[in-house]
PDB file of N, CA and C in Angstrom:
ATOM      1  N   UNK A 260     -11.489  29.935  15.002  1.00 72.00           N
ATOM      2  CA  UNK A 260     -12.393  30.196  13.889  1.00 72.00           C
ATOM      3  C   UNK A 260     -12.465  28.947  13.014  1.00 72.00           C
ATOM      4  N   UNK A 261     -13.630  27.933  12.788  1.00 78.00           N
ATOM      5  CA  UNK A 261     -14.121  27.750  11.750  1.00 78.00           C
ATOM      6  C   UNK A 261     -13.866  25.873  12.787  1.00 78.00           C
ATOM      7  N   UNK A 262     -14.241  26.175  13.375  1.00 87.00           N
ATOM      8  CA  UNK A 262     -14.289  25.029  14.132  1.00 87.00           C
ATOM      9  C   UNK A 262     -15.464  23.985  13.668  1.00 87.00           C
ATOM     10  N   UNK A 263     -15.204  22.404  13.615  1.00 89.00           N
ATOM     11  CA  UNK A 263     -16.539  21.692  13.159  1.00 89.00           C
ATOM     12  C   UNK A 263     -17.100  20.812  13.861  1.00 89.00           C
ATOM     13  N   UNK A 264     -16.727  20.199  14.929  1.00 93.00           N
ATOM     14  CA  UNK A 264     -17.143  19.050  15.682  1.00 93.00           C
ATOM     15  C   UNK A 264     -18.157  19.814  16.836  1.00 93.00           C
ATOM     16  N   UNK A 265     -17.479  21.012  17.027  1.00 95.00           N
ATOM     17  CA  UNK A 265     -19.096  21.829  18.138  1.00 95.00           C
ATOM     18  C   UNK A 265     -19.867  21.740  18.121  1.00 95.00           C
ATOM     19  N   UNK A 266     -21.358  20.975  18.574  1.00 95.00           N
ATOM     20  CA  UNK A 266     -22.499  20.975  18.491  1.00 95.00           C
ATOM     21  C   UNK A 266     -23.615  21.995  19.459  1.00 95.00           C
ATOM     22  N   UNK A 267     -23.003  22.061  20.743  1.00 94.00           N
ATOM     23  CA  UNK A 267     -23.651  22.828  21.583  1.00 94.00           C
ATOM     24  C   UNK A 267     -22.627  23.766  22.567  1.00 94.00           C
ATOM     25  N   UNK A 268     -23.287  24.959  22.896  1.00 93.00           N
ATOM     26  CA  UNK A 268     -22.555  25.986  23.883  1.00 93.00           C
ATOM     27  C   UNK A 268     -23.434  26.104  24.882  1.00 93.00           C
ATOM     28  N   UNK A 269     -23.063  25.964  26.098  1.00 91.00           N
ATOM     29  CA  UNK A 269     -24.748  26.130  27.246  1.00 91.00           C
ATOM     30  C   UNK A 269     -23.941  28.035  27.591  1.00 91.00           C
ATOM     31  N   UNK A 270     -24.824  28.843  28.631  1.00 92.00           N
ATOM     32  CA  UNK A 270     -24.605  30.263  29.075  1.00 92.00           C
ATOM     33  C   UNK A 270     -23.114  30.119  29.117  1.00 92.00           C
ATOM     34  N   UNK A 271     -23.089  31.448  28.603  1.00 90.00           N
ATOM     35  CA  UNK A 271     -21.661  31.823  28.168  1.00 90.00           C
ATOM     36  C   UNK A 271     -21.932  33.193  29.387  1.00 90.00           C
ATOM     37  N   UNK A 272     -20.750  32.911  30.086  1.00 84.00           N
ATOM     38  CA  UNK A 272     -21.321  34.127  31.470  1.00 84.00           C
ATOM     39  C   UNK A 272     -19.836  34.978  31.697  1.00 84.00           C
ATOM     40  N   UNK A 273     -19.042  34.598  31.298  1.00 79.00           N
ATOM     41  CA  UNK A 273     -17.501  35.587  31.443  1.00 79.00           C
ATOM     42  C   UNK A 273     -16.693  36.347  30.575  1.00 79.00           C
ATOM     43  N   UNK A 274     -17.427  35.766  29.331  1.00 84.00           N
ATOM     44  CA  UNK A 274     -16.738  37.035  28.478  1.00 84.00           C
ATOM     45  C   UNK A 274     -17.097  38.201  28.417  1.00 84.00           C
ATOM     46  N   UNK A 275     -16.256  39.133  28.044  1.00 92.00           N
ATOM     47  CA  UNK A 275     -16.599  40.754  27.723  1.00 92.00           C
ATOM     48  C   UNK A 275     -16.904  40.579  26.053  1.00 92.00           C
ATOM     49  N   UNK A 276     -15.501  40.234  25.673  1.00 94.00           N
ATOM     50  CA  UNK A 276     -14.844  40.218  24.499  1.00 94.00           C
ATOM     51  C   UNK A 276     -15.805  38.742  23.709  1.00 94.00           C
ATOM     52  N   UNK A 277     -16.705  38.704  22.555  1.00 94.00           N
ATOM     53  CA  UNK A 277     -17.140  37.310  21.762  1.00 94.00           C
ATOM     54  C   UNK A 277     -16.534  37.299  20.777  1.00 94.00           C
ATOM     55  N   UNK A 278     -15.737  38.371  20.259  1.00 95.00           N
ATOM     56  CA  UNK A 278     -16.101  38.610  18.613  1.00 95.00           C
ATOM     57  C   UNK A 278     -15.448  37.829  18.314  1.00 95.00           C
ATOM     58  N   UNK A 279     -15.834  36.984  16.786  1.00 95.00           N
ATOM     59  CA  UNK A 279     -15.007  36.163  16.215  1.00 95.00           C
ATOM     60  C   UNK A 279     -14.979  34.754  17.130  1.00 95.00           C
ATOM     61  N   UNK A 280     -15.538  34.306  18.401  1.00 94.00           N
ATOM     62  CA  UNK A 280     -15.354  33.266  18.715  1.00 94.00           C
ATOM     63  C   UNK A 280     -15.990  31.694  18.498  1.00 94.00           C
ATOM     64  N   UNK A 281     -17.093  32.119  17.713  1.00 94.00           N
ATOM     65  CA  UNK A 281     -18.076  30.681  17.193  1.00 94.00           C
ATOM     66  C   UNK A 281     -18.037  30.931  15.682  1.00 94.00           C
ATOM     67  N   UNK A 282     -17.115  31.959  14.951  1.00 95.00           N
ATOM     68  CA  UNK A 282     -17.086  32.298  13.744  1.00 95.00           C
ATOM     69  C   UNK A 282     -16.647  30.941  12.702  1.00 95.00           C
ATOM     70  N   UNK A 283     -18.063  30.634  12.159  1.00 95.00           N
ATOM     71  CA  UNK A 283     -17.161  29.433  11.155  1.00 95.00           C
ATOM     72  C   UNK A 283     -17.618  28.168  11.726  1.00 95.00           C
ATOM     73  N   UNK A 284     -18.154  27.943  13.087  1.00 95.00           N
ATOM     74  CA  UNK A 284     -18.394  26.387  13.372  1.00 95.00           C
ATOM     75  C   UNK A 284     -19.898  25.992  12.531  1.00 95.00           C
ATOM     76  N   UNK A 285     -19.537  25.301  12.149  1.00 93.00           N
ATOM     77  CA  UNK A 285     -20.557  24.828  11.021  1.00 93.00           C
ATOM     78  C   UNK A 285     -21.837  24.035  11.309  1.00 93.00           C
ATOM     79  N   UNK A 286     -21.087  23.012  12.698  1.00 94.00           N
ATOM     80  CA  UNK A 286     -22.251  22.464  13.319  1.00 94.00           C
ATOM     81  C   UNK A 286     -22.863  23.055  14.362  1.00 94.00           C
ATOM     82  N   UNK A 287     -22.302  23.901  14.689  1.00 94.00           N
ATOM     83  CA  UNK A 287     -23.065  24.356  16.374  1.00 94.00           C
ATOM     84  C   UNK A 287     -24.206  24.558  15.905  1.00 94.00           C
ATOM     85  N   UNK A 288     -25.176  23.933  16.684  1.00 91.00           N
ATOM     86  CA  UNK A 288     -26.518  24.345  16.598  1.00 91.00           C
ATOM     87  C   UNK A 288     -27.673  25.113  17.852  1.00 91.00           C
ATOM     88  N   UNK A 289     -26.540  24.964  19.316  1.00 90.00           N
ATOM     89  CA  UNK A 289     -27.282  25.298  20.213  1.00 90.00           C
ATOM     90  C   UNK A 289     -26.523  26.351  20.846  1.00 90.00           C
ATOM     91  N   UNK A 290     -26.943  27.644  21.655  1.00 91.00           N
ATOM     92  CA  UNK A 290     -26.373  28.423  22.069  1.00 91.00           C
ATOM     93  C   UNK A 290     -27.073  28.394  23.347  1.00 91.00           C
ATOM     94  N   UNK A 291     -26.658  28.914  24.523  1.00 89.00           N
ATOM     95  CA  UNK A 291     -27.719  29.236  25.687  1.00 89.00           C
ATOM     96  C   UNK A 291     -27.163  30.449  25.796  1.00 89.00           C
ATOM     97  N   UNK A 292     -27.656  31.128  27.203  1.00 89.00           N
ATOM     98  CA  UNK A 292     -27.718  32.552  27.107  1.00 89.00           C
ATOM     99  C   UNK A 292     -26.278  33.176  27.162  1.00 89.00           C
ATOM    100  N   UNK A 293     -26.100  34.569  26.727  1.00 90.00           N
ATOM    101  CA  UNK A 293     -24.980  35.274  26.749  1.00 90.00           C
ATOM    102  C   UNK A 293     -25.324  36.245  27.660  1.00 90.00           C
ATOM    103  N   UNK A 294     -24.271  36.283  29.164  1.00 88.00           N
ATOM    104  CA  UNK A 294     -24.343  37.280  29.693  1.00 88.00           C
ATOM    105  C   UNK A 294     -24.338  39.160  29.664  1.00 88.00           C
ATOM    106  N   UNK A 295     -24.826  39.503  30.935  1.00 86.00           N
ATOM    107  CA  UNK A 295     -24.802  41.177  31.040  1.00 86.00           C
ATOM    108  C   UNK A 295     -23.203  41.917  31.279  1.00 86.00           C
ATOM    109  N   UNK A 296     -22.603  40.749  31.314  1.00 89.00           N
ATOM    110  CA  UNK A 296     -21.235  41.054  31.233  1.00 89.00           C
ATOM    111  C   UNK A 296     -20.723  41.427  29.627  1.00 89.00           C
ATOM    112  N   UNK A 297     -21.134  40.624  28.710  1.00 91.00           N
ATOM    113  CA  UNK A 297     -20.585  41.236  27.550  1.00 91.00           C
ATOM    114  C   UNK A 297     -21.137  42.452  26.900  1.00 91.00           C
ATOM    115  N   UNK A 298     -19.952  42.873  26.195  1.00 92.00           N
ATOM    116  CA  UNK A 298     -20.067  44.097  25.316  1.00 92.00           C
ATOM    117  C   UNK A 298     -19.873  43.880  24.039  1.00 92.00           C
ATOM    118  N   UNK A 299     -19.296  43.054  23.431  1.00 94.00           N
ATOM    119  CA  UNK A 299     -18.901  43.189  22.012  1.00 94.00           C
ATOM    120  C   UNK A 299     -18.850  41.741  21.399  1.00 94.00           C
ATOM    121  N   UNK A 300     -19.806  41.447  20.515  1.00 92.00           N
ATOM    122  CA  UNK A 300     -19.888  40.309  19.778  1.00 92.00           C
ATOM    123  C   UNK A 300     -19.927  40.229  18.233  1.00 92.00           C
ATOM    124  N   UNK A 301     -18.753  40.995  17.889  1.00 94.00           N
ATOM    125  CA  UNK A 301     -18.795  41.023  16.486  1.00 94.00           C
ATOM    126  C   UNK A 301     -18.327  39.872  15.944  1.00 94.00           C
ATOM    127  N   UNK A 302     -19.187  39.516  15.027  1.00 94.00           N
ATOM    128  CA  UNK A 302     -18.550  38.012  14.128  1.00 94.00           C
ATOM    129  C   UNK A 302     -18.534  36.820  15.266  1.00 94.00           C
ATOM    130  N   UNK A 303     -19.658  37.314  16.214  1.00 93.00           N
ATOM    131  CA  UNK A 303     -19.782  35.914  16.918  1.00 93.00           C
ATOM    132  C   UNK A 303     -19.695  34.437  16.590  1.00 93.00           C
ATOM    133  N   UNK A 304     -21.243  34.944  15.634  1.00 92.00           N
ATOM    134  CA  UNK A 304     -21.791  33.417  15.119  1.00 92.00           C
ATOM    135  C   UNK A 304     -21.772  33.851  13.325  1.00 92.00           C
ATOM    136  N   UNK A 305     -20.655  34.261  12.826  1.00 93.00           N
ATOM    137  CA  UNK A 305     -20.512  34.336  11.743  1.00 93.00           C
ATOM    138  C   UNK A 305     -20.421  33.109  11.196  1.00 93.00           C
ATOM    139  N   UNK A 306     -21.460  33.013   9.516  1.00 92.00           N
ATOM    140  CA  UNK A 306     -21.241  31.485   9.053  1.00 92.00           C
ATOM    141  C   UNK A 306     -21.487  30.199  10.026  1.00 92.00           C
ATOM    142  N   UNK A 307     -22.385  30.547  11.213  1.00 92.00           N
ATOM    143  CA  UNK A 307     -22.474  29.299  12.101  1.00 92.00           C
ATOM    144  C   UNK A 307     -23.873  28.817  11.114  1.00 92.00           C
ATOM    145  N   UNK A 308     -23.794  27.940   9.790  1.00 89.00           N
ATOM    146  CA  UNK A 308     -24.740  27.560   9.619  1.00 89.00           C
ATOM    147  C   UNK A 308     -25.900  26.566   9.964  1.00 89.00           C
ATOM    148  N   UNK A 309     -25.258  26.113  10.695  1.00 90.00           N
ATOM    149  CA  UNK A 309     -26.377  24.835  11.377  1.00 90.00           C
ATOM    150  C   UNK A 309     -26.894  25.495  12.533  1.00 90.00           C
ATOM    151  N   UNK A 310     -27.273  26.662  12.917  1.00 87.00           N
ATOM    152  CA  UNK A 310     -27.609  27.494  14.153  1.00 87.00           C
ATOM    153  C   UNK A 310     -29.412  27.874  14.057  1.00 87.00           C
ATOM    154  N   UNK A 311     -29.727  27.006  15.056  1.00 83.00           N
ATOM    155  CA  UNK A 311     -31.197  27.069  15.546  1.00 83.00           C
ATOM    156  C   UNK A 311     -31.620  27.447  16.666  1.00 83.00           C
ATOM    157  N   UNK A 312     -32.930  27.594  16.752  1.00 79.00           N
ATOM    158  CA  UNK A 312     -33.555  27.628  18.614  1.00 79.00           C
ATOM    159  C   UNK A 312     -33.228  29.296  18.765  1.00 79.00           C
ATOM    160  N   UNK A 313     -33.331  29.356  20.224  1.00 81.00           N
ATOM    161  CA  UNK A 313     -33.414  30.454  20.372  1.00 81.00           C
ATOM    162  C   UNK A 313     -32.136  31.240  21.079  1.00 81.00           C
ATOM    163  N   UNK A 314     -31.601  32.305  21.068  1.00 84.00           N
ATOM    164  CA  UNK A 314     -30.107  32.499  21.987  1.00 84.00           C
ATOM    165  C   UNK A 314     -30.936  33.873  22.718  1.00 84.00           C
ATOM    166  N   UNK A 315     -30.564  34.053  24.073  1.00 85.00           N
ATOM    167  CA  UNK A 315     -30.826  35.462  25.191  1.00 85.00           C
ATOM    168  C   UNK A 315     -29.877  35.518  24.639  1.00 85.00           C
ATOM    169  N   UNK A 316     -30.055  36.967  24.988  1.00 85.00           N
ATOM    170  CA  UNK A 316     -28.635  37.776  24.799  1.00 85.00           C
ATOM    171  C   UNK A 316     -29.077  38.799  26.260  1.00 85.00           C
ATOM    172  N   UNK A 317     -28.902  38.685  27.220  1.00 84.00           N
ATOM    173  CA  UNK A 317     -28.794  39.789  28.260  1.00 84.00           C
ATOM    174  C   UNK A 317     -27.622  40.947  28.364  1.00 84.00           C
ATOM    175  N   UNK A 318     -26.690  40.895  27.271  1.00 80.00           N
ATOM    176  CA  UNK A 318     -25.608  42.051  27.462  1.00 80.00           C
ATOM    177  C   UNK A 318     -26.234  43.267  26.790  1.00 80.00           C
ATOM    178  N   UNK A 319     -24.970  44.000  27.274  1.00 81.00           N
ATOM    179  CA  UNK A 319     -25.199  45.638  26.894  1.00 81.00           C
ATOM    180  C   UNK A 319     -24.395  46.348  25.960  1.00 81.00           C
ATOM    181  N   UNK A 320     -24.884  45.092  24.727  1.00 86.00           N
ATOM    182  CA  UNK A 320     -24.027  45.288  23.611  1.00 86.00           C
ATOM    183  C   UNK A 320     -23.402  46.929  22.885  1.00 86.00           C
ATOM    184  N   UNK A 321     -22.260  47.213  23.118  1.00 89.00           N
ATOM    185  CA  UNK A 321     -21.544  48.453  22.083  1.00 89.00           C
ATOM    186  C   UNK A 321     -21.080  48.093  20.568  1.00 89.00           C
ATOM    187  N   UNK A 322     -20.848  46.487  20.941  1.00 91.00           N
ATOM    188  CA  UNK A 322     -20.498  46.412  19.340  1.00 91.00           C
ATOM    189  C   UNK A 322     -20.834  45.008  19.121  1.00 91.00           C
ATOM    190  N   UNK A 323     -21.730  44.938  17.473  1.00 87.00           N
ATOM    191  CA  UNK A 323     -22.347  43.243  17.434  1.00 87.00           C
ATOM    192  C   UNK A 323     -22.140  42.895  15.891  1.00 87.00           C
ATOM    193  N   UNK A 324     -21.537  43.946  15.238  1.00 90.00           N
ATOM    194  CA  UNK A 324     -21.611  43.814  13.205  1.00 90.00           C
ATOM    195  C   UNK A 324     -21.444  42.273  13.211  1.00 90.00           C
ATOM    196  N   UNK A 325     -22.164  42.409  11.956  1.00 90.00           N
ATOM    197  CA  UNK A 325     -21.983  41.309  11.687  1.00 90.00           C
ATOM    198  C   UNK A 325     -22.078  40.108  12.657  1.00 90.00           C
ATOM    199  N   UNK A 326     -22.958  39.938  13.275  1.00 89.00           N
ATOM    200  CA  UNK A 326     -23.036  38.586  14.628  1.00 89.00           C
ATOM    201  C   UNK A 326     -23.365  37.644  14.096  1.00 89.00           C
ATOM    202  N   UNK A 327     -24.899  37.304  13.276  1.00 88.00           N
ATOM    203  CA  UNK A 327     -25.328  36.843  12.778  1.00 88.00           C
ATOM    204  C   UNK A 327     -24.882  36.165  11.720  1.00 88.00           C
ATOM    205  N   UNK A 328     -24.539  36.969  10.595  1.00 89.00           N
ATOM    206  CA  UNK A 328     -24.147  36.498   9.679  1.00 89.00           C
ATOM    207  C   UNK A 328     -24.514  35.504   8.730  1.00 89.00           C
ATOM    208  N   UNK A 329     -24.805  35.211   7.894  1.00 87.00           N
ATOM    209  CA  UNK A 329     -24.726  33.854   7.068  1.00 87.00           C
ATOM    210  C   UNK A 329     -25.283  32.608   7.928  1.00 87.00           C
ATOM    211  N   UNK A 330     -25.828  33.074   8.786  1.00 84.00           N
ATOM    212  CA  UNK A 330     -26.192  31.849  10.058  1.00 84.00           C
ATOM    213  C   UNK A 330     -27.339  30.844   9.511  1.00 84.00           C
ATOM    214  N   UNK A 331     -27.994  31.252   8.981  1.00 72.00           N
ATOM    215  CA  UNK A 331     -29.636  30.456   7.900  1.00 72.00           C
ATOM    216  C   UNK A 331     -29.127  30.169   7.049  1.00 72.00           C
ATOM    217  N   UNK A 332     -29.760  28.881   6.339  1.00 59.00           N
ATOM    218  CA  UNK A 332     -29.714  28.662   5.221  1.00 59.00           C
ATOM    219  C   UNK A 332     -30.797  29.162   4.573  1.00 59.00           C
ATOM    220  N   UNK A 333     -31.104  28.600   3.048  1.00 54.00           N
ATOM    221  CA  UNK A 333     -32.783  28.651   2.357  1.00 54.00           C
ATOM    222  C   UNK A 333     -33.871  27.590   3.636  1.00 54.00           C
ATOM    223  N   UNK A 334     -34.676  28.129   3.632  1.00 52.00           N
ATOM    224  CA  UNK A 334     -35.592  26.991   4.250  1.00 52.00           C
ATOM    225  C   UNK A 334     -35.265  26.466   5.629  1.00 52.00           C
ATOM    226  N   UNK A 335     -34.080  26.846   5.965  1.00 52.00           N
ATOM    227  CA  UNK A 335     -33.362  26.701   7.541  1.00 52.00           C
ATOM    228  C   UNK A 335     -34.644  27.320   8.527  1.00 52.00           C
ATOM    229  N   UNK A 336     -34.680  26.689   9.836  1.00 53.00           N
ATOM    230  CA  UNK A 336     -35.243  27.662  10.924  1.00 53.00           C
ATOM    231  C   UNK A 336     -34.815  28.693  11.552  1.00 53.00           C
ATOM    232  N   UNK A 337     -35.376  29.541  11.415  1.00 55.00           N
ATOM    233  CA  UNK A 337     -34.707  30.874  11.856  1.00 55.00           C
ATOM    234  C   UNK A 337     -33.992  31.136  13.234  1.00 55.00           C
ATOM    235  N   UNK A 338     -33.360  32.194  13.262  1.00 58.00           N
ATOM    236  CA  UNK A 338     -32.973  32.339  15.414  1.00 58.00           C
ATOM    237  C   UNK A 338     -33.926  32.539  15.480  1.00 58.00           C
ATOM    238  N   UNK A 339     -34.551  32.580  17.118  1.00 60.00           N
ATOM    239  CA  UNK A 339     -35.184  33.594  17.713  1.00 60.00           C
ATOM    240  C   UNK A 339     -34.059  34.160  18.839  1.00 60.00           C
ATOM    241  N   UNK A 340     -34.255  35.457  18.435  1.00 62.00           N
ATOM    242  CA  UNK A 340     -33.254  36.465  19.687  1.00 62.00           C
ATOM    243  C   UNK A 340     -34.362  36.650  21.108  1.00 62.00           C
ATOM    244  N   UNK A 341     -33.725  37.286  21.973  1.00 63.00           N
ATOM    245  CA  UNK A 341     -34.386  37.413  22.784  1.00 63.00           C
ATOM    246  C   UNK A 341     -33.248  38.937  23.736  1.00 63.00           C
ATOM    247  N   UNK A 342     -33.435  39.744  23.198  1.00 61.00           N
ATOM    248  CA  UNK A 342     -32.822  40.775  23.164  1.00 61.00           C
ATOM    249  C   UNK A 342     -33.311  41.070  24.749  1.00 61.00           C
ATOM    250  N   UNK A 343     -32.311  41.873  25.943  1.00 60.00           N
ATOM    251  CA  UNK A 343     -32.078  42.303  26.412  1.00 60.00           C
ATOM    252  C   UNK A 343     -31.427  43.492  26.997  1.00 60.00           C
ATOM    253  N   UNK A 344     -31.754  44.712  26.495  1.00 55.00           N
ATOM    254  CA  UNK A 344     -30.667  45.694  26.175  1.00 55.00           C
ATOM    255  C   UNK A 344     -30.324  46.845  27.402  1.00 55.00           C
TER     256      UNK A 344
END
């Protein structure tokens, strides 16, 4: 948690478990897709404020609170999701 030198994550394809794992990186700005393997991404990208572009999400999420989080700034570019459910 709260990692700063991360800039990019390409498909994330083996976790079940996200929650809490990009929570806090400040620079990540790129995500690629999250597999149909996961279930639970709570506090993924909590506070990932430098987070742009677009993230798939192909899982069959049961649990996601709080994923997002604090991820925009004012005037920041928004996600685009690309929901898969």
């Amino acid at each position: 948690i709260g990692c700063t030198s991360l800039t990019t994550v390409g498909n994330i394809g083996g976790g079940k478990f996200l929650n809490d794992t990009f929570n806090g990186c400040t620079s990540l700005t790129t995500v690629g897709s999250i597999s149909s393997y996961t279930t639970s991404m709570e506090r993924t990208f909590d506070n990932c404020t430098a987070l742009t572009g677009d993230i798939t999400i192909n899982a069959n999420l049961t649990q996601y609170a709080q994923c997002f989080q604090g991820t925009t700034q004012p005037g920041a570019t928004l996600i685009a999701l690309k929901l898969y459910l």
